[in-house]
XYZ file of C-alpha atoms in Angstrom:
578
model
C 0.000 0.000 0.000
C 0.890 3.481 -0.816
C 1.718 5.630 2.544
C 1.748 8.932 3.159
C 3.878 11.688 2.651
C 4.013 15.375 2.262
C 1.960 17.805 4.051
C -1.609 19.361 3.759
C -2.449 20.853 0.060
C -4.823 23.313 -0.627
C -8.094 22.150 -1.957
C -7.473 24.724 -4.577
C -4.901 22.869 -5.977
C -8.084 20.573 -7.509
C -9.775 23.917 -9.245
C -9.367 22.156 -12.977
C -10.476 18.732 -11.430
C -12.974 18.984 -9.301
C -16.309 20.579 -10.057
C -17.194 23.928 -9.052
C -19.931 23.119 -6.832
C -17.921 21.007 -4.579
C -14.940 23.952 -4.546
C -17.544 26.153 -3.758
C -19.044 23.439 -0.968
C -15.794 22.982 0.579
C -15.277 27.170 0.328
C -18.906 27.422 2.353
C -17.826 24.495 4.975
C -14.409 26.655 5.613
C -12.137 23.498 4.561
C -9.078 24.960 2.813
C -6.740 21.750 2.943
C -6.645 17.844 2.407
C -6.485 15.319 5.066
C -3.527 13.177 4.387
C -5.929 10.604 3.130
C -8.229 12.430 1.196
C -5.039 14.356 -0.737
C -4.062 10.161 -1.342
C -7.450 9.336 -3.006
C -7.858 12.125 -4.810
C -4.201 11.234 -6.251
C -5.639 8.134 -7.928
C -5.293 8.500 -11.445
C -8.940 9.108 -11.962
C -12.005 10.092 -9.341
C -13.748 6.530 -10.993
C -10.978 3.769 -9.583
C -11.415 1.728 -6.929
C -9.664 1.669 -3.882
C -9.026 -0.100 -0.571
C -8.349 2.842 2.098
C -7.384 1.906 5.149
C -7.201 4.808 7.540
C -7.835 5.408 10.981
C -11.444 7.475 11.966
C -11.406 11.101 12.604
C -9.128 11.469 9.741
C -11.378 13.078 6.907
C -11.956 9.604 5.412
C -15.874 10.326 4.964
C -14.945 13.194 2.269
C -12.379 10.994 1.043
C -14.915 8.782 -0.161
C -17.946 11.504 -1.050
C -15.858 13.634 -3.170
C -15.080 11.349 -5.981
C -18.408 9.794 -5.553
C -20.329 12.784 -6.069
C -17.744 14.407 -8.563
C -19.028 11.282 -10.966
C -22.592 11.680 -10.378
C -22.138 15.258 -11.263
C -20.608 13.815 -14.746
C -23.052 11.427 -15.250
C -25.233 12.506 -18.241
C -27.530 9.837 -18.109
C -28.101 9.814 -14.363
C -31.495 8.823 -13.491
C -32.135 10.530 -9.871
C -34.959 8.796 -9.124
C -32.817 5.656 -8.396
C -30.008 5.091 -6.148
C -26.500 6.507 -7.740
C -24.427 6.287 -4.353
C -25.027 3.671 -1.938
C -23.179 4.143 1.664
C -23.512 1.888 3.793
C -22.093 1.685 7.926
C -21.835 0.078 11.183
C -23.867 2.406 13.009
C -26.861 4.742 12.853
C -24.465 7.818 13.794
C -21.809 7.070 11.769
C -24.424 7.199 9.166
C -26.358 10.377 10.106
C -22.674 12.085 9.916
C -22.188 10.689 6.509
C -25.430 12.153 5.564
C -24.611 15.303 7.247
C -21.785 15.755 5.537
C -23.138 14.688 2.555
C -25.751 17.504 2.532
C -23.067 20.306 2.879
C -21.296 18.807 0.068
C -24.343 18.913 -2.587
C -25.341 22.284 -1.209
C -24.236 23.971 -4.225
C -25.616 21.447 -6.624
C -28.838 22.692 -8.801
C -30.765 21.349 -8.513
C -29.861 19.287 -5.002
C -28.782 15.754 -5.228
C -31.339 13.921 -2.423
C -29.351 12.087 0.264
C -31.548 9.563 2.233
C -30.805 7.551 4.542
C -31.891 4.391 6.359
C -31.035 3.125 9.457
C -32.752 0.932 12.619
C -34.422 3.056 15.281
C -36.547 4.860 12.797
C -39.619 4.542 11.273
C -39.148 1.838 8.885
C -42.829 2.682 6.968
C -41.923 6.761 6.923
C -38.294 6.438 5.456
C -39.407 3.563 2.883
C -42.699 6.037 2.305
C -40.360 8.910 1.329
C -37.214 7.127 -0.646
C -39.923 5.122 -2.724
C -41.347 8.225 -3.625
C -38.720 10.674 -3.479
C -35.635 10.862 -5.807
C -32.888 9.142 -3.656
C -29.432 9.665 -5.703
C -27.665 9.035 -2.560
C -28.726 6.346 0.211
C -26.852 5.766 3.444
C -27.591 2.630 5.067
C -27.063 0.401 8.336
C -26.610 -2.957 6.676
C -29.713 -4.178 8.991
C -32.060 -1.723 7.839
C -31.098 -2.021 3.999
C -32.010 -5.965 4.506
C -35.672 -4.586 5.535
C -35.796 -2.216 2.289
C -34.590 -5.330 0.011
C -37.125 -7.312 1.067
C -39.494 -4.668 -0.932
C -39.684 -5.566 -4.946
C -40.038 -1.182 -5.622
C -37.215 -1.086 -3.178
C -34.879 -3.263 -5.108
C -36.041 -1.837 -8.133
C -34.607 1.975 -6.729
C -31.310 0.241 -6.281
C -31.242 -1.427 -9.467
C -29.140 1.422 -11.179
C -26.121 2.152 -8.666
C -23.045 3.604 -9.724
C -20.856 3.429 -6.780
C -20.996 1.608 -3.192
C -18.587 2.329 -0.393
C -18.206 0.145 2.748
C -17.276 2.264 5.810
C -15.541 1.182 8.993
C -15.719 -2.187 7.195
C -13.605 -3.763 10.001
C -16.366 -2.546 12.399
C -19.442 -4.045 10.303
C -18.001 -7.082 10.156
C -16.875 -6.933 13.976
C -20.786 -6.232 14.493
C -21.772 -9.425 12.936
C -23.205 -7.324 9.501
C -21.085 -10.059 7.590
C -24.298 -12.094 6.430
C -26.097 -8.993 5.896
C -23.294 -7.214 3.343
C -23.015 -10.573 1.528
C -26.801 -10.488 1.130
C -26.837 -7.391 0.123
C -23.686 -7.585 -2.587
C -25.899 -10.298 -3.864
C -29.547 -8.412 -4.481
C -27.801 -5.550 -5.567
C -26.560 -5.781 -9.326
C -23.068 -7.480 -9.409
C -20.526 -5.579 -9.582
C -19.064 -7.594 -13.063
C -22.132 -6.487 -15.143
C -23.175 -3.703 -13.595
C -19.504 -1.799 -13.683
C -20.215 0.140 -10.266
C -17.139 1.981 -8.767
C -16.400 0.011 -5.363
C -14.689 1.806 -2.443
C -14.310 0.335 0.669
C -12.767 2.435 4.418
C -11.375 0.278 6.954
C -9.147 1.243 9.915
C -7.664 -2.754 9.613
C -7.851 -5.165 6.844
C -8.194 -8.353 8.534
C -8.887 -11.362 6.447
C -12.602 -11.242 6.388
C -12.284 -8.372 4.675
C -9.748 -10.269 1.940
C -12.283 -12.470 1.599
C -14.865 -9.921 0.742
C -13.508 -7.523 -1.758
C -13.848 -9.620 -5.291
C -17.546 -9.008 -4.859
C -16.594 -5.243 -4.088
C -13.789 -3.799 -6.151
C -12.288 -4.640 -9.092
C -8.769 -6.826 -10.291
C -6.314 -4.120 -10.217
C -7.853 -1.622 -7.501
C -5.307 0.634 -5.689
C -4.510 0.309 -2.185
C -3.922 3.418 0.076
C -2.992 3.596 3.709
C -2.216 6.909 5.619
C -1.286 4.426 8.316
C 2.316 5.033 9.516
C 3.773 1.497 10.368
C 6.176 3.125 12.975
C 3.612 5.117 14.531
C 2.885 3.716 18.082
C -1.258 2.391 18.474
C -3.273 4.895 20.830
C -3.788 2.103 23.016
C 0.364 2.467 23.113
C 0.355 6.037 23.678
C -2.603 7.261 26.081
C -1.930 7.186 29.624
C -4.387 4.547 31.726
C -4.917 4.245 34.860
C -7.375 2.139 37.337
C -9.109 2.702 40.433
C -9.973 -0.161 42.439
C -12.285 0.518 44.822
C -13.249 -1.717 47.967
C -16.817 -2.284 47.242
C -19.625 -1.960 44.678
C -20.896 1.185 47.346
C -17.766 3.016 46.337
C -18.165 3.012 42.361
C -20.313 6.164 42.106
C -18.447 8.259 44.976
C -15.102 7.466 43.678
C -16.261 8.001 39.961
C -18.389 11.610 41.253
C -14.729 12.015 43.066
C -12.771 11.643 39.759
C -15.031 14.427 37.853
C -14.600 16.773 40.400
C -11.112 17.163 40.544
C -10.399 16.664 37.003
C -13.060 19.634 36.813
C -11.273 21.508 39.175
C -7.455 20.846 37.249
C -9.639 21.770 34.015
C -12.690 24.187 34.135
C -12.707 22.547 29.986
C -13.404 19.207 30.852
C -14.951 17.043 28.119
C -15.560 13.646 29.156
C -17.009 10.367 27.991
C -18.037 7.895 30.730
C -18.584 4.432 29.393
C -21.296 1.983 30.890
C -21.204 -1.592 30.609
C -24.937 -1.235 29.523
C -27.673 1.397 27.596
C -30.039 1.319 30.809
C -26.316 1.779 33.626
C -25.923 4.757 31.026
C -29.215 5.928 31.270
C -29.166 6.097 35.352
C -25.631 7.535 35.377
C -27.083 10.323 33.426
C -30.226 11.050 35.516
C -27.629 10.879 38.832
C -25.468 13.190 37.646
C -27.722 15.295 35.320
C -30.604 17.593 36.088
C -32.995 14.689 38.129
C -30.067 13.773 40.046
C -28.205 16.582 39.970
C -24.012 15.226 40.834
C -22.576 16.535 38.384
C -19.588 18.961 39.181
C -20.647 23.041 38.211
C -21.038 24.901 35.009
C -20.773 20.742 33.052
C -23.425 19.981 30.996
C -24.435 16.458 31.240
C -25.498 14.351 28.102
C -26.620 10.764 27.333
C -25.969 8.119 24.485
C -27.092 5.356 24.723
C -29.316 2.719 22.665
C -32.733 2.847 24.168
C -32.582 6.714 23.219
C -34.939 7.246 19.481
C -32.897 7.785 16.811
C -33.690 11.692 16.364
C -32.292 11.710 19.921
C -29.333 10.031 19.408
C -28.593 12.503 16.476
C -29.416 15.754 18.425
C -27.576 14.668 20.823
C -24.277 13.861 18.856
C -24.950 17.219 17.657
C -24.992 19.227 20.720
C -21.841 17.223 22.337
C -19.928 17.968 18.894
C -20.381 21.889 19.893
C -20.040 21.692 23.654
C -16.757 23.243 24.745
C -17.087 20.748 27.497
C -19.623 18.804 29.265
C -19.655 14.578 30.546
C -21.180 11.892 28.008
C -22.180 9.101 29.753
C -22.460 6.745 27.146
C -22.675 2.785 26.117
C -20.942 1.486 23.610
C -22.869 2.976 20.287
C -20.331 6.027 20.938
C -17.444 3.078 21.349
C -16.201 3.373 17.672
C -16.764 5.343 14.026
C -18.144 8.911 15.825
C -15.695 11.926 15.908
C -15.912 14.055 19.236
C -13.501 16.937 19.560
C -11.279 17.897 22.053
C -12.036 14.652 24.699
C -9.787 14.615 27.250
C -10.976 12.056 29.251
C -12.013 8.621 29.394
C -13.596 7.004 32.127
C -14.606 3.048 32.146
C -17.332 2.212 34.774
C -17.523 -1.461 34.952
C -15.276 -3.969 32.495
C -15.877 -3.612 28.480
C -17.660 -6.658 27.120
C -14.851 -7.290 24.926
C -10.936 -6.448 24.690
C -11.847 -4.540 21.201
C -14.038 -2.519 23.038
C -11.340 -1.781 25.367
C -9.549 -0.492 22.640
C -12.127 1.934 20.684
C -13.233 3.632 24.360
C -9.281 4.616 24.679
C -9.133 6.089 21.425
C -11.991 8.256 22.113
C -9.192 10.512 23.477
C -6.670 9.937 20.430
C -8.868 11.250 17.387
C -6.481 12.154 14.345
C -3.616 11.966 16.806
C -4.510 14.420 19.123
C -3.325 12.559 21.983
C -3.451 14.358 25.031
C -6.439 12.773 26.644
C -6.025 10.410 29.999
C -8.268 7.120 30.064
C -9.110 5.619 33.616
C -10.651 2.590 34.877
C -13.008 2.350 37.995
C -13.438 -0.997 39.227
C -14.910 -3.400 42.048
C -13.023 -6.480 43.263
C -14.362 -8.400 41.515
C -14.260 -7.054 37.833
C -10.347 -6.411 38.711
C -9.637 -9.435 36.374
C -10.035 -7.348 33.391
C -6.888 -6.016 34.285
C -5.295 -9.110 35.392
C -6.157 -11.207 32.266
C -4.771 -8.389 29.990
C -1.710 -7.321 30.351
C -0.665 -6.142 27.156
C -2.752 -3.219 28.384
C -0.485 -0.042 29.575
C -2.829 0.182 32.512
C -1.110 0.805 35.763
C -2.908 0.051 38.978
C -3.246 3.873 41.108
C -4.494 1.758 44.074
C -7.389 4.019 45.299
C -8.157 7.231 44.180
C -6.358 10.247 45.829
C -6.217 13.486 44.895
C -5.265 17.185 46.845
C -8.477 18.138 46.261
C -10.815 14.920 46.666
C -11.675 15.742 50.185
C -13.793 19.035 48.969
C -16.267 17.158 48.000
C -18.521 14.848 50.263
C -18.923 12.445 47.109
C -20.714 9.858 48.742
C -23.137 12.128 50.367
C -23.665 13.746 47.015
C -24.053 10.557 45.388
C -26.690 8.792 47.932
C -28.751 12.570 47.946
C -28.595 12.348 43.999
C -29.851 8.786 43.698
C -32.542 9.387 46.192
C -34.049 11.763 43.563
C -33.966 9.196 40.662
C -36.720 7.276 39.852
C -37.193 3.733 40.884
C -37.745 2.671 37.834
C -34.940 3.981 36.486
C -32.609 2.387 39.045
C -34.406 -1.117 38.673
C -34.245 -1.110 34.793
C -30.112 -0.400 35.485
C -30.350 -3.479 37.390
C -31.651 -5.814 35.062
C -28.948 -4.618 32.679
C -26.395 -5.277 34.521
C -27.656 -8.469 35.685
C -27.790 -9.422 32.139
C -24.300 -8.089 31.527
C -22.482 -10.138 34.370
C -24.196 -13.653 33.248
C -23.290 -12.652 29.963
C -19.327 -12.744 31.330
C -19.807 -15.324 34.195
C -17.340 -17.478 32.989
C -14.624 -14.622 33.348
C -15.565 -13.290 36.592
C -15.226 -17.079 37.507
C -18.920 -16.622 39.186
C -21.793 -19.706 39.142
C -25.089 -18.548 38.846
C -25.858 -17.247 42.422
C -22.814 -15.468 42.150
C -24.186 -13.668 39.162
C -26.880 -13.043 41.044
C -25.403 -11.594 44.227
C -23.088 -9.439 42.822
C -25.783 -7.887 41.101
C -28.127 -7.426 43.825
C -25.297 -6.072 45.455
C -25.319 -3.184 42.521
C -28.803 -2.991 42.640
C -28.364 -1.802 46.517
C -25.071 0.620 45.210
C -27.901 1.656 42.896
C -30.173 2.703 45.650
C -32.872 0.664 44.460
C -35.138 0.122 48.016
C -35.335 -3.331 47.236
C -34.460 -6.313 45.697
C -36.098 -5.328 41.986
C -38.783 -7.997 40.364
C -38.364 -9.538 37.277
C -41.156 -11.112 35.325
C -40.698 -15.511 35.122
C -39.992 -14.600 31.216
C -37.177 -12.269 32.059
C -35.662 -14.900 34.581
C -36.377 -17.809 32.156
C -34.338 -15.925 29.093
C -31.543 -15.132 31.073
C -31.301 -18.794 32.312
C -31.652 -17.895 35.985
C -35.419 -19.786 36.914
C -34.927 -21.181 40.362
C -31.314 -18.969 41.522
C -31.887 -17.991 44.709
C -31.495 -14.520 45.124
C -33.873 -13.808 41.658
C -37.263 -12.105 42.919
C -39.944 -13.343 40.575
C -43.135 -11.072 40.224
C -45.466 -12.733 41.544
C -44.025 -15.034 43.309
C -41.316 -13.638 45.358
C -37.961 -14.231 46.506
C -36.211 -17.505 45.504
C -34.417 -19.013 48.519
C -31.546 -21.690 48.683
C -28.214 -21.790 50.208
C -26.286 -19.800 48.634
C -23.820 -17.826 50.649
C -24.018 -13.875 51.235
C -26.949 -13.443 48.697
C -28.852 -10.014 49.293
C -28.010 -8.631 53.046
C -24.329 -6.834 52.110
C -24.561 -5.166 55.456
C -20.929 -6.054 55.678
C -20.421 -5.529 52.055
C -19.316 -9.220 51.833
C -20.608 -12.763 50.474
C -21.009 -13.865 54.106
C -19.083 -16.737 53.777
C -18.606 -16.959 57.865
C -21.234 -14.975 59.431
C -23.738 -18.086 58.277
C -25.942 -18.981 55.696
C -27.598 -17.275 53.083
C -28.640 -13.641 54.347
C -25.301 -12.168 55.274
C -27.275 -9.179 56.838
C -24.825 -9.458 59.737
C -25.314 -9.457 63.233
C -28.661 -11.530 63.272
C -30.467 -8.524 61.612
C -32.857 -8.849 59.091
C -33.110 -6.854 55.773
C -35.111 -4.346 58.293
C -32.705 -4.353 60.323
C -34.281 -6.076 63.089
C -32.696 -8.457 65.115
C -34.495 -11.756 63.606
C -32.759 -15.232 65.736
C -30.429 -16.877 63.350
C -30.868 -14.335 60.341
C -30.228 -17.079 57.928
C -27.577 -18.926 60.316
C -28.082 -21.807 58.839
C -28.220 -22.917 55.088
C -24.999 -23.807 53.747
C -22.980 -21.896 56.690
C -20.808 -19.955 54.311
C -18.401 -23.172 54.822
C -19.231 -23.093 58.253
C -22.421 -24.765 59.283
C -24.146 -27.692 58.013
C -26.864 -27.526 55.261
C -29.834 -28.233 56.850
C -29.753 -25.800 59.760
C -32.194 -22.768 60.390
C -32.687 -20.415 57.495
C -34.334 -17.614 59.986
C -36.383 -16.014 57.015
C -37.109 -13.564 60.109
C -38.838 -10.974 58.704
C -40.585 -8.342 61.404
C -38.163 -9.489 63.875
C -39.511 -12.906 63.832
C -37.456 -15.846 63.621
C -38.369 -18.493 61.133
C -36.850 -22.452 60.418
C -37.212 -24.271 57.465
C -35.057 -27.291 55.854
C -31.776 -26.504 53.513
C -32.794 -26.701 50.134
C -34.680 -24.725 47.255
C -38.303 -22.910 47.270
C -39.871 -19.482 47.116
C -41.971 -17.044 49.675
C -45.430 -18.461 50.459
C -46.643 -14.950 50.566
C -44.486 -12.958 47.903
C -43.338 -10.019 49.529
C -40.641 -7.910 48.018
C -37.566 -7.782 50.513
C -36.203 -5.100 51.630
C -32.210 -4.442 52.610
């Protein structure tokens, strides 16, 4: 592959090329010079090759790939706009609105205006496919999920049956999404690319060989290759400073993390920050904590969400309004983990363990757009997610023990945070929980937990939450996540599933009450009211101390209460309390 070379050239430089109505676009936009790889494609030997690109995101790749696009369908003299002439298509639904964005400002000059639609999932399917049957859609940028839906439409194959160029973005990424299946369905409805002649491009920040594998059916024998990829050029992984904060308990994840805003607030008044959740609905809470409901957040910071469950017109205001912030904290899951540009991040935070090591990866770079790397990426972690960090040690990510600061002791963070929780909807806080739930069975094999333990550690963040109880889940929600009869699970309905399972939902002591008895672990021979209740669960399994078939002292109301070791649920479904 080619590399690059050279500095920035002025866009002017492309006055006898290009066609006045992009000049005049880029003029209008303020861009004066080329990106490293868009002065590389636009060095091809004409604006109708095709090309593998691999460059990194943030680095001007999406007009790398709309300015020779559109300079054709501005040549075309038999271009029929009432059928598709460009077809995008990307990983995500805001990678896409950007490419659309940009799009638009690009074909602002055209007369008359080239139509750029776009389709994508969290949208009205029937309004989108209502206005690109009927409109005029030259240009259509499209999730590959939500293209499969328009396929499956005979007057919606038909608009695609005259395409004249198709450009995979963040390829690596679709395929790393699972879209594989979906691109090779849609290469195959689309008119092949050895009768049809279409101009194939495809972006991709690595070519691994799924990609290889893919390209016949994309570009053409003979297509260039272009990387603006320096080979010496340390990774951002490599290069951004990390850090983790292990904290002693569950409890101290949101004071230590309302700790770490704060004083990086008070070392920069410009603090722009993305806080990553393992989950849409942890995102979602984080956000009502420290935004207006909750209210955490440190002074004069705006507070933002992105997250899945948000609509797609959301989503996209959002993005938006984050872009143009001068600072402010995103608390985001991982839609924001790869392919969207934010300026001027300059720091990181990880609640929680990624779901995957590439994850890992994309949430770091968040601070190393276009090499801008002067962005700090920390880690804030329980015990028991600490094995991230253990099992990956290729990872620059030194251990800080707990978090100190000059300035942390301003603050009463965990006052702050227990006030600002108190304000948030229960809802809110239980709908966090069954997230997260889902998220730790989902990894139960690497945090080396059985079932129960899945469960336990979650109730345990359901009580860091500030839910008031133990939160229900309906017998389908228990039977999908493979959890029917786990003690610890309350079922609507039918209330608390019991068994001996040590330290289940107590946590007075913070611990799995392995030898304060059984299965309660409230500590002291109080129940979750805190009254003193006989054996509080002395006996079950013991916690390796007792015997299994001792006293269970369900004790609620200060009563004690015996019943054999052994499986079963609440006669009376009641739901219990801490």
């Amino acid at each position: 592959m080619a590399t690059d070379s050279g500095g920035p050239v002025p866009f002017a430089q492309w006055a006898g090329t290009l066609k006045p109505q992009l000049l005049q676009a880029f003029e209008s936009m303020g861009i004066t010079h080329t990106t490293p790889v868009q002065e590389k494609v636009f060095q091809l030997p004409n604006f109708k090759q095709d090309c593998l690109v691999q460059a990194k995101t943030g680095t001007g790749k999406t007009i790398a790939f709309l300015v020779p696009a559109l300079q054709n369908l501005l040549e075309a003299k038999d271009l029929d706009r009432s059928f598709v002439g460009l077809l995008v298509l990307a990983p995500t639904r805001e990678l896409a609105q950007q490419i659309v964005d940009e799009c638009v400002k690009l074909t602002s000059a055209c007369n008359p205006p080239f139509e750029c639609h776009i389709a994508v999932g969290g949208s009205s399917k029937k309004s989108h496919l209502s206005k690109f049957l009927k409109g005029k859609p030259t240009i259509l940028v499209a999730t590959p999920g939500r293209l499969i839906d328009y396929l499956s439409e005979d007057a919606a194959r038909n608009k695609l049956s005259k395409i004249r160029c198709v450009v995979l973005d963040e390829a690596d990424r679709m395929l790393d999404a699972g879209f594989a299946p979906a691109l090779y369905q849609i290469l195959q409805q689309i008119p092949p690319k050895a009768s049809a002649g279409w101009q194939g491009m495809c972006f991709s920040a690595t070519i691994p060989p799924e990609i290889e594998k893919m390209l016949p059916m994309v570009l053409a024998k003979g297509h260039a290759r272009i990387s603006t990829i320096d080979e010496n050029e340390a990774p951002t992984i490599e290069t951004v400073p990390q850090s983790v904060y292990p904290v002693a308990s569950v409890d101290d994840v949101l004071p230590t993390l309302h700790s770490v805003l704060s004083c990086a607030k008070a070392d920069n008044p410009a603090l722009k920050a993305i806080i990553f959740c393992p989950t849409a609905r942890h995102a979602g809470l984080l956000y009502h904590v420290f935004g207006h409901t909750g209210g955490a957040a440190p002074p004069k910071l705006p507070v933002f969400q992105m997250q899945s469950r948000m609509s797609q017109a959301q989503r996209t205001r959002t993005v938006e309004e984050f872009k143009q912030a001068d600072r402010g904290l995103m608390f985001a899951s991982d839609v924001v983990g790869r392919g969207m540009d934010f300026p001027d991040i300059n720091l990181v935070v990880q609640i929680g363990v990624p779901g995957e090591k590439d994850q890992y990866v994309h949430r770091v770079g968040r601070t190393g757009r276009a090499g801008k790397l002067d962005g700090r990426a920390v880690m804030i972690l329980a015990p028991e997610e600490m094995w991230f960090v253990r099992s990956n040690p290729e990872f620059p990510i030194k251990n800080e023990g707990p978090f100190t600061h000059p300035k942390a002791g301003t603050w009463p963070s965990a006052e702050i945070i227990r006030s600002a929780l108190a304000k948030v909807p229960q809802q809110t806080k239980e709908q966090a929980y069954v997230g997260n739930l889902g998220f730790i069975k989902s990894l139960m094999k690497r945090y080396r937990l059985d079932a129960p333990g899945v469960v336990e550690l979650a109730n345990r963040f359901a009580k860091a939450f500030g839910c008031e109880s133990i939160p229900e889940l309906s017998p389908m929600t228990v039977g999908k996540m493979g959890l029917k009869g786990v003690p610890g699970i309350v079922v609507e309905g039918r209330g608390l599933v019991k068994g001996p399972v040590p330290g289940a939902s107590g946590f007075a002591d913070g611990r799995r009450g392995r030898g304060e008895g059984g299965r309660g672990g409230f500590g002291n021979g109080e129940d979750r009211n805190g009254n003193h209740a006989g054996a509080s669960r002395g006996g079950g399994r013991g916690g390796r101390g007792g015997g299994r078939g001792g006293s269970r002292g369900r004790g609620r109301q200060g009563q004690s209460a015996t019943a054999s070791g052994g499986f079963g649920e609440e006669p009376k479904p009641k739901r219990p309390r801490w």
